[in-house]
GROMACS .gro file of C-alpha atoms in nm:
model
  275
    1UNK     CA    1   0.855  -1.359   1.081
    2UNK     CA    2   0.763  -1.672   1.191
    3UNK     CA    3   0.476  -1.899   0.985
    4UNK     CA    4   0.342  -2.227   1.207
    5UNK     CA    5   0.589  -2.483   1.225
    6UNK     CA    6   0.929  -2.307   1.360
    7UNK     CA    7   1.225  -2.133   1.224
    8UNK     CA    8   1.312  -2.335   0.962
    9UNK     CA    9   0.977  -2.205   0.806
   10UNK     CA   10   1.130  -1.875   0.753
   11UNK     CA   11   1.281  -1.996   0.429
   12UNK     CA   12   0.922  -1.962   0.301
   13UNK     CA   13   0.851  -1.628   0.395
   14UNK     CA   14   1.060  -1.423   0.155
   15UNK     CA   15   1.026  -1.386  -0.236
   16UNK     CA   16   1.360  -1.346  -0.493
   17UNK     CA   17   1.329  -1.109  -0.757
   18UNK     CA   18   1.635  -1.184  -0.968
   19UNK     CA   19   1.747  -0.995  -1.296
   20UNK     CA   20   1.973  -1.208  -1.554
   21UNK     CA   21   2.095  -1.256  -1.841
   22UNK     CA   22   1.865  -1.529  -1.999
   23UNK     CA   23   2.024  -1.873  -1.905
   24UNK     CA   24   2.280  -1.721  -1.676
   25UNK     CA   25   2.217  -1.685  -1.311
   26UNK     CA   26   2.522  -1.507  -1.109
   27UNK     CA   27   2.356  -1.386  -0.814
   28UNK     CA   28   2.109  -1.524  -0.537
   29UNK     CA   29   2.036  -1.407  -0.225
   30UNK     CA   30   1.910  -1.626   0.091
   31UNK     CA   31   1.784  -1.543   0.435
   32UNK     CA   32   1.787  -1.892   0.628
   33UNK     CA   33   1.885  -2.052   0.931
   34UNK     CA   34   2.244  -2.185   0.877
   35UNK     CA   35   2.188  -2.539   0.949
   36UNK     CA   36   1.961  -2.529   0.596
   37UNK     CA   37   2.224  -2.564   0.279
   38UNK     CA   38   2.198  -2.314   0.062
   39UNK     CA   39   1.912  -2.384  -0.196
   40UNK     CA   40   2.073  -2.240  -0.541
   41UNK     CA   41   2.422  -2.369  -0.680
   42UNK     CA   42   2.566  -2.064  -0.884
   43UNK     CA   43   2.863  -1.922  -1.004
   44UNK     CA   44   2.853  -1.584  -0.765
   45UNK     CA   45   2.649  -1.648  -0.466
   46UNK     CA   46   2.569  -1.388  -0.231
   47UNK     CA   47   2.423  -1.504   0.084
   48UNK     CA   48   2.248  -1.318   0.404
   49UNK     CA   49   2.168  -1.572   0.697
   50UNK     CA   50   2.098  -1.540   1.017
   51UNK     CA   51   2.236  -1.773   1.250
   52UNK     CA   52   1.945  -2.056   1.443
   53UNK     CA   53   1.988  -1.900   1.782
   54UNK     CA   54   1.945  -1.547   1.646
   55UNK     CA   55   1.613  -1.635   1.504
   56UNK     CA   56   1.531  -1.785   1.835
   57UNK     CA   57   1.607  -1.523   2.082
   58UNK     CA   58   1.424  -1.271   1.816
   59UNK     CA   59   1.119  -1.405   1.652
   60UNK     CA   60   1.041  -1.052   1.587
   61UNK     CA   61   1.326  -0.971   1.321
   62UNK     CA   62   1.206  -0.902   0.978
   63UNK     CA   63   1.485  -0.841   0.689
   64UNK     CA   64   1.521  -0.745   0.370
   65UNK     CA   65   1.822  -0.773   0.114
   66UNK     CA   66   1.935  -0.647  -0.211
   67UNK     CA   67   2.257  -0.765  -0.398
   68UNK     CA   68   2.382  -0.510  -0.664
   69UNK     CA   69   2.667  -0.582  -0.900
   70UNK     CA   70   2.819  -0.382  -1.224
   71UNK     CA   71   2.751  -0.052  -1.026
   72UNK     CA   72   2.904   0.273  -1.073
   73UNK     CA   73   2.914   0.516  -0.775
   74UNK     CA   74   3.093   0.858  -0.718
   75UNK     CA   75   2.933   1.159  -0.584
   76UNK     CA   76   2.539   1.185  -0.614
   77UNK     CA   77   2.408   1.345  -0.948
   78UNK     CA   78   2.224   1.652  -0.867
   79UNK     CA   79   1.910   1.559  -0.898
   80UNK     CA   80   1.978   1.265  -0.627
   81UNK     CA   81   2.141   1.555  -0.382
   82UNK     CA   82   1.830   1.763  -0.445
   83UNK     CA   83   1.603   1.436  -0.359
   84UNK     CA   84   1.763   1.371  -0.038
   85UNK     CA   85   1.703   1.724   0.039
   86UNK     CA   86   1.373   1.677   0.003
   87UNK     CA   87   1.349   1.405   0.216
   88UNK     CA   88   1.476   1.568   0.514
   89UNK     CA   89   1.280   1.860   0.499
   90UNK     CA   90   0.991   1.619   0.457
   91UNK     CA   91   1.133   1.402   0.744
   92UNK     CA   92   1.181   1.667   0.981
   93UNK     CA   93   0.817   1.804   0.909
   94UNK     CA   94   0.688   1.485   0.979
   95UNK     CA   95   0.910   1.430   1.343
   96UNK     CA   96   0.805   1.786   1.415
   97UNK     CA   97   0.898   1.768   1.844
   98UNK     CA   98   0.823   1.409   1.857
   99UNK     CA   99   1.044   1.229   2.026
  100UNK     CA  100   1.215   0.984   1.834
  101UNK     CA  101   1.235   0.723   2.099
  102UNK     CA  102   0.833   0.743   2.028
  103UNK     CA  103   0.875   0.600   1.667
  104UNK     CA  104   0.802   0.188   1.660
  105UNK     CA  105   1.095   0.138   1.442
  106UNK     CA  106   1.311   0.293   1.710
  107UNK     CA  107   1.124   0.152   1.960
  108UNK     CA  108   1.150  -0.172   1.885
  109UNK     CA  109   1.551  -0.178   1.811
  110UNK     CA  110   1.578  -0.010   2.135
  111UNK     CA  111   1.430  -0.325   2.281
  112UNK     CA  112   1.613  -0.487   2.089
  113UNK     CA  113   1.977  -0.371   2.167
  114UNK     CA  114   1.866  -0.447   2.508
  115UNK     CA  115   1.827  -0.787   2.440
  116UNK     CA  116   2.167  -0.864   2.418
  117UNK     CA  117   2.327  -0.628   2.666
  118UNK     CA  118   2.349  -0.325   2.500
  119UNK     CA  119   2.260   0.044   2.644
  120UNK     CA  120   2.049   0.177   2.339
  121UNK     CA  121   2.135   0.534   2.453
  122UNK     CA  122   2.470   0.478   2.465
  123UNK     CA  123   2.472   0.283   2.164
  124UNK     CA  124   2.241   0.371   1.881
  125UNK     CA  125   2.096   0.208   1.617
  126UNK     CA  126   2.172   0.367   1.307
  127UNK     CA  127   1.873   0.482   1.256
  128UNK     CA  128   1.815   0.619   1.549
  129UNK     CA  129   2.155   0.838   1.510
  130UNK     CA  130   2.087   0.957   1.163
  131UNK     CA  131   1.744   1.078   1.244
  132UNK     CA  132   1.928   1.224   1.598
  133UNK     CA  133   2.167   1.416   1.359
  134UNK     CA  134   1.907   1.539   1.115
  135UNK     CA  135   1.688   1.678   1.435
  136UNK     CA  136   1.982   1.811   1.585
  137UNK     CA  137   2.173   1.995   1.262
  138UNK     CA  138   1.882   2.014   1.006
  139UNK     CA  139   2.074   1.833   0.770
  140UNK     CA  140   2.286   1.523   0.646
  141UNK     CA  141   2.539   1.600   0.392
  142UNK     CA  142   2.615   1.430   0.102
  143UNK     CA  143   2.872   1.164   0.090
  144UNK     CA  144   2.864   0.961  -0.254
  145UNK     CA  145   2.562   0.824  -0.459
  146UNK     CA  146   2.570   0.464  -0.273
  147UNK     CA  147   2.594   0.626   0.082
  148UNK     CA  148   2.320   0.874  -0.041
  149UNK     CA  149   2.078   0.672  -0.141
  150UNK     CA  150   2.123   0.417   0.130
  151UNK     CA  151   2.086   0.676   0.385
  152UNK     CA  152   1.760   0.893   0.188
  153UNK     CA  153   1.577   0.516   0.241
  154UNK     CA  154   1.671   0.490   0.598
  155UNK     CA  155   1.527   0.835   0.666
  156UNK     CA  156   1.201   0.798   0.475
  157UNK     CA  157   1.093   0.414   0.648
  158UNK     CA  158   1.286   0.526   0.988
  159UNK     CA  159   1.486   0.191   0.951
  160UNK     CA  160   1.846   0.061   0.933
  161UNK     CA  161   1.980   0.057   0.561
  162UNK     CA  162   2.316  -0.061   0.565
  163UNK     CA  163   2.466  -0.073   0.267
  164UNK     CA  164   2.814  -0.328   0.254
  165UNK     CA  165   3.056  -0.279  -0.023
  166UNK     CA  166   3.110  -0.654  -0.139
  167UNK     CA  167   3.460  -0.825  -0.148
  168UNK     CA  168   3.549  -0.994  -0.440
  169UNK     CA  169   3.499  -1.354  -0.266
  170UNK     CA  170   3.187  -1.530  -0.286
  171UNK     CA  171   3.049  -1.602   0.015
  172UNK     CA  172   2.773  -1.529   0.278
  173UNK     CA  173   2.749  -1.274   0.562
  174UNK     CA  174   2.649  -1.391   0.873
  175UNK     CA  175   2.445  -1.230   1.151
  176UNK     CA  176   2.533  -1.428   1.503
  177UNK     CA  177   2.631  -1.407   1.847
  178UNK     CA  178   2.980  -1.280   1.897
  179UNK     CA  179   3.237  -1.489   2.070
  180UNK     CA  180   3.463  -1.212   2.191
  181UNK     CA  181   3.722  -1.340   1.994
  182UNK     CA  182   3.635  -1.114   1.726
  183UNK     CA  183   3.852  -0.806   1.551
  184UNK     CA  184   3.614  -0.503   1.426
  185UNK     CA  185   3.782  -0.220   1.240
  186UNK     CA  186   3.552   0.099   1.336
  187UNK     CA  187   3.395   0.302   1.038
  188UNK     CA  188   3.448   0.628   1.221
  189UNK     CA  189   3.778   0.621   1.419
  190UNK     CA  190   3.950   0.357   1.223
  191UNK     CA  191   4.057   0.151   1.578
  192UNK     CA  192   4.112  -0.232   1.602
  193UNK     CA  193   3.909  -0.312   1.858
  194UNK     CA  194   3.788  -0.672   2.012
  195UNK     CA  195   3.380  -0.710   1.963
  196UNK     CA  196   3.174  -0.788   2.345
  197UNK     CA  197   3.091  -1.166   2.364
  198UNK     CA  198   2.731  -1.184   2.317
  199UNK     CA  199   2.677  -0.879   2.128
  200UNK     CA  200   2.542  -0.936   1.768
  201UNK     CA  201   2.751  -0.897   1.493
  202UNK     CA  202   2.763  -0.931   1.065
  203UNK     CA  203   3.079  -1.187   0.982
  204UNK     CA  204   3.145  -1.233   0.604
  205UNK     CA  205   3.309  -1.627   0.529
  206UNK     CA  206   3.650  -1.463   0.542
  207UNK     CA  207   3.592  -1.384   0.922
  208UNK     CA  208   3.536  -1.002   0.869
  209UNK     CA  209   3.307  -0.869   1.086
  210UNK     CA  210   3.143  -0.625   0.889
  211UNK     CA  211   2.883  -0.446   1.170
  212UNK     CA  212   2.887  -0.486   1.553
  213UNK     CA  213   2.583  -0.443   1.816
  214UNK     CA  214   2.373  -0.525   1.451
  215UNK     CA  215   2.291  -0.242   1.340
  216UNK     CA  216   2.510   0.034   1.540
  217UNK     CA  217   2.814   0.076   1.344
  218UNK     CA  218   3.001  -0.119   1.008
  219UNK     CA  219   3.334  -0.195   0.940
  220UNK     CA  220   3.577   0.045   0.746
  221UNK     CA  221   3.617  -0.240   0.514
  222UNK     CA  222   3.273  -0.258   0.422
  223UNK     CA  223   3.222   0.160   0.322
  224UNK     CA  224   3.097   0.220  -0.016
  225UNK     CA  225   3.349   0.416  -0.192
  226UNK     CA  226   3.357   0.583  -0.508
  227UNK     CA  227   3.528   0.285  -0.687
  228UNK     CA  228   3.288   0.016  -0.527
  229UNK     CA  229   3.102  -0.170  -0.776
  230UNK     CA  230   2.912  -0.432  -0.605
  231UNK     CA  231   2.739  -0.404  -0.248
  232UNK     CA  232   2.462  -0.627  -0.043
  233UNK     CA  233   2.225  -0.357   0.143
  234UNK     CA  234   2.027  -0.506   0.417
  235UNK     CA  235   1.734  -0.334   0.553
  236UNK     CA  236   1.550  -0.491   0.897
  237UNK     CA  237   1.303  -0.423   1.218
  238UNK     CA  238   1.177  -0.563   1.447
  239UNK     CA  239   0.842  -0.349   1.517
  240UNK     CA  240   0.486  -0.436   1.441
  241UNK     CA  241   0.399  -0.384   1.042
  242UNK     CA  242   0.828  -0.421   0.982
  243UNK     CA  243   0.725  -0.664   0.744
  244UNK     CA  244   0.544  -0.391   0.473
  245UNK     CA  245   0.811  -0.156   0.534
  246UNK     CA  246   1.122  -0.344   0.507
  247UNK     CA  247   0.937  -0.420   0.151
  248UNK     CA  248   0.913  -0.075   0.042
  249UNK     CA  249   1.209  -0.008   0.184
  250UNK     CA  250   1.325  -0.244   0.009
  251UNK     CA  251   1.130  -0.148  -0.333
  252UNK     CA  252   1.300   0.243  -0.292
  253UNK     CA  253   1.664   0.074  -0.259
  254UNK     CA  254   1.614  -0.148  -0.591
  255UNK     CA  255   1.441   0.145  -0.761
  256UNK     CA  256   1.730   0.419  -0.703
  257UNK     CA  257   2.014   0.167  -0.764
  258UNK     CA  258   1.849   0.103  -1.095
  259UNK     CA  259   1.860   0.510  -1.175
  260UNK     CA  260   2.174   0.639  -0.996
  261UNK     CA  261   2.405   0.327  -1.010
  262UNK     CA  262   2.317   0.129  -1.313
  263UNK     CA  263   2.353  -0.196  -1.233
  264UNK     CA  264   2.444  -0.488  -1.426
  265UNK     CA  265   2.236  -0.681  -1.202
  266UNK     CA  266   2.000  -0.658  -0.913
  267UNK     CA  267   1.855  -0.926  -0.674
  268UNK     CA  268   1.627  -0.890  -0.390
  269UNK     CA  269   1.422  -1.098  -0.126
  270UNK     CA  270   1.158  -0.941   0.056
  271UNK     CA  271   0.864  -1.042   0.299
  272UNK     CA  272   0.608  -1.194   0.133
  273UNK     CA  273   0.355  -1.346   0.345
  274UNK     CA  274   0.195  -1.197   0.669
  275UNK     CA  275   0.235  -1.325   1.007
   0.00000   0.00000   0.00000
């Protein structure tokens, strides 16, 4: 993700697509090194960075983000529910007895994990583990429209799609090195627990780590529930051609927010340029 000249170049690589009222602009996204200030002065700011020494240690990383706001979730129309459907059975056709491990995608964030210290087989990415559950039980239930939809685009690229309900302070989320002085509540047992030193992990400006070992688990805060209205969705790899993925990836997560949640507003960046 890298263009001649060095990180700081990575500002040029991705394109906004922002919707607004004319003369009015309440949302823009950024993926930048943070020593850059942010380039837009707004009234609601939503910002994804990842941190200098990130970028270093991972050249590879390619990401994509969409900020949503005005939403309304709840559980998935039918016609979403009969989508996803669709999508696994078309998934699982497509995996057939392929190992999953064999996929780049999940190939490269096992290398990945294992870049910072983590056992990718212990710990997997979460795409790995929703593709894992959908070879191993057939199916992946239905949860609520945000969750659904979020989870139908991670199966169809065979790529992370995290979706973060939004707190109501501006403010940017984060994706660094850990400390080890660092609190994560876990999404599926609810536990306190103190994040590995090292590890990487999403912190929001309030200190609220919202994911640990990237993209292996988020925080209970962060779960889209039915009242959530507003919620930055970050899709990323790592794995040769991430970059034309992670845009329609990206594309499919704009496009079904705009028919199942409708939005007030939408913004997105995406890759733009090749390597």
């Amino acid at each position: 993700m890298v263009r001649p000249g060095g990180v700081d170049e990575r500002l040029e690589v991705l394109r906004s697509n922002v919707d607004v009222d004319e003369g009015d602009v309440h949302s823009c996204l950024l993926v930048r090194p943070t020593l850059a200030a942010p380039a837009c002065q707004t009234s609601r700011v939503a910002v994804f960075v990842y941190d200098q020494p990130i970028l270093e240690r991972f050249p590879t990383i390619v990401g994509g983000v969409v900020h949503a706001v005005g939403l309304a979730n709840g559980p998935a129309p039918p016609d979403l529910v009969e989508g996803f459907r669709a999508e696994q059975a078309g998934v699982l056709e497509r995996l057939g007895t392929r190992p999953l491990s064999e996929l780049p995608s999940v190939a490269a964030w096992r290398r990945t994990f294992r870049g910072f210290g983590v056992d990718p087989t212990a710990y997997r990415s979460a795409v790995e583990a929703l593709l894992r559950r959908l070879s191993k039980q057939g199916s992946i239930p239905s949860i609520n429209t945000l969750v659904d939809l979020g989870n139908l685009v991670s199966i169809r690229h065979a790529l992370p799609v995290a979706v973060f309900a939004q707190r109501a302070v501006p403010g940017s989320t984060t994706v660094r090195f850990a400390t080890g002085s660092e609190l994560f509540t876990d999404l599926g047992s609810g536990e306190r627990e103190r994040v590995q030193p090292g590890e990487v992990i999403f912190v929001d400006d309030a200190g609220l780590v919202c994911a640990r070992r990237w993209c292996w688990r988020q925080a209970l805060e962060t779960a889209a529930r039915p009242e959530t209205t507003e919620v930055l969705v970050t899709v990323e790899g790592h794995h040769d051609g991430a970059r034309a993925d992670v845009a329609a990836a990206i594309a499919d997560v704009e496009g079904l927010l705009r028919r199942y949640t409708a939005p007030a507003r939408v913004s997105s960046l995406v890759p733009e340029f090749p390597v």
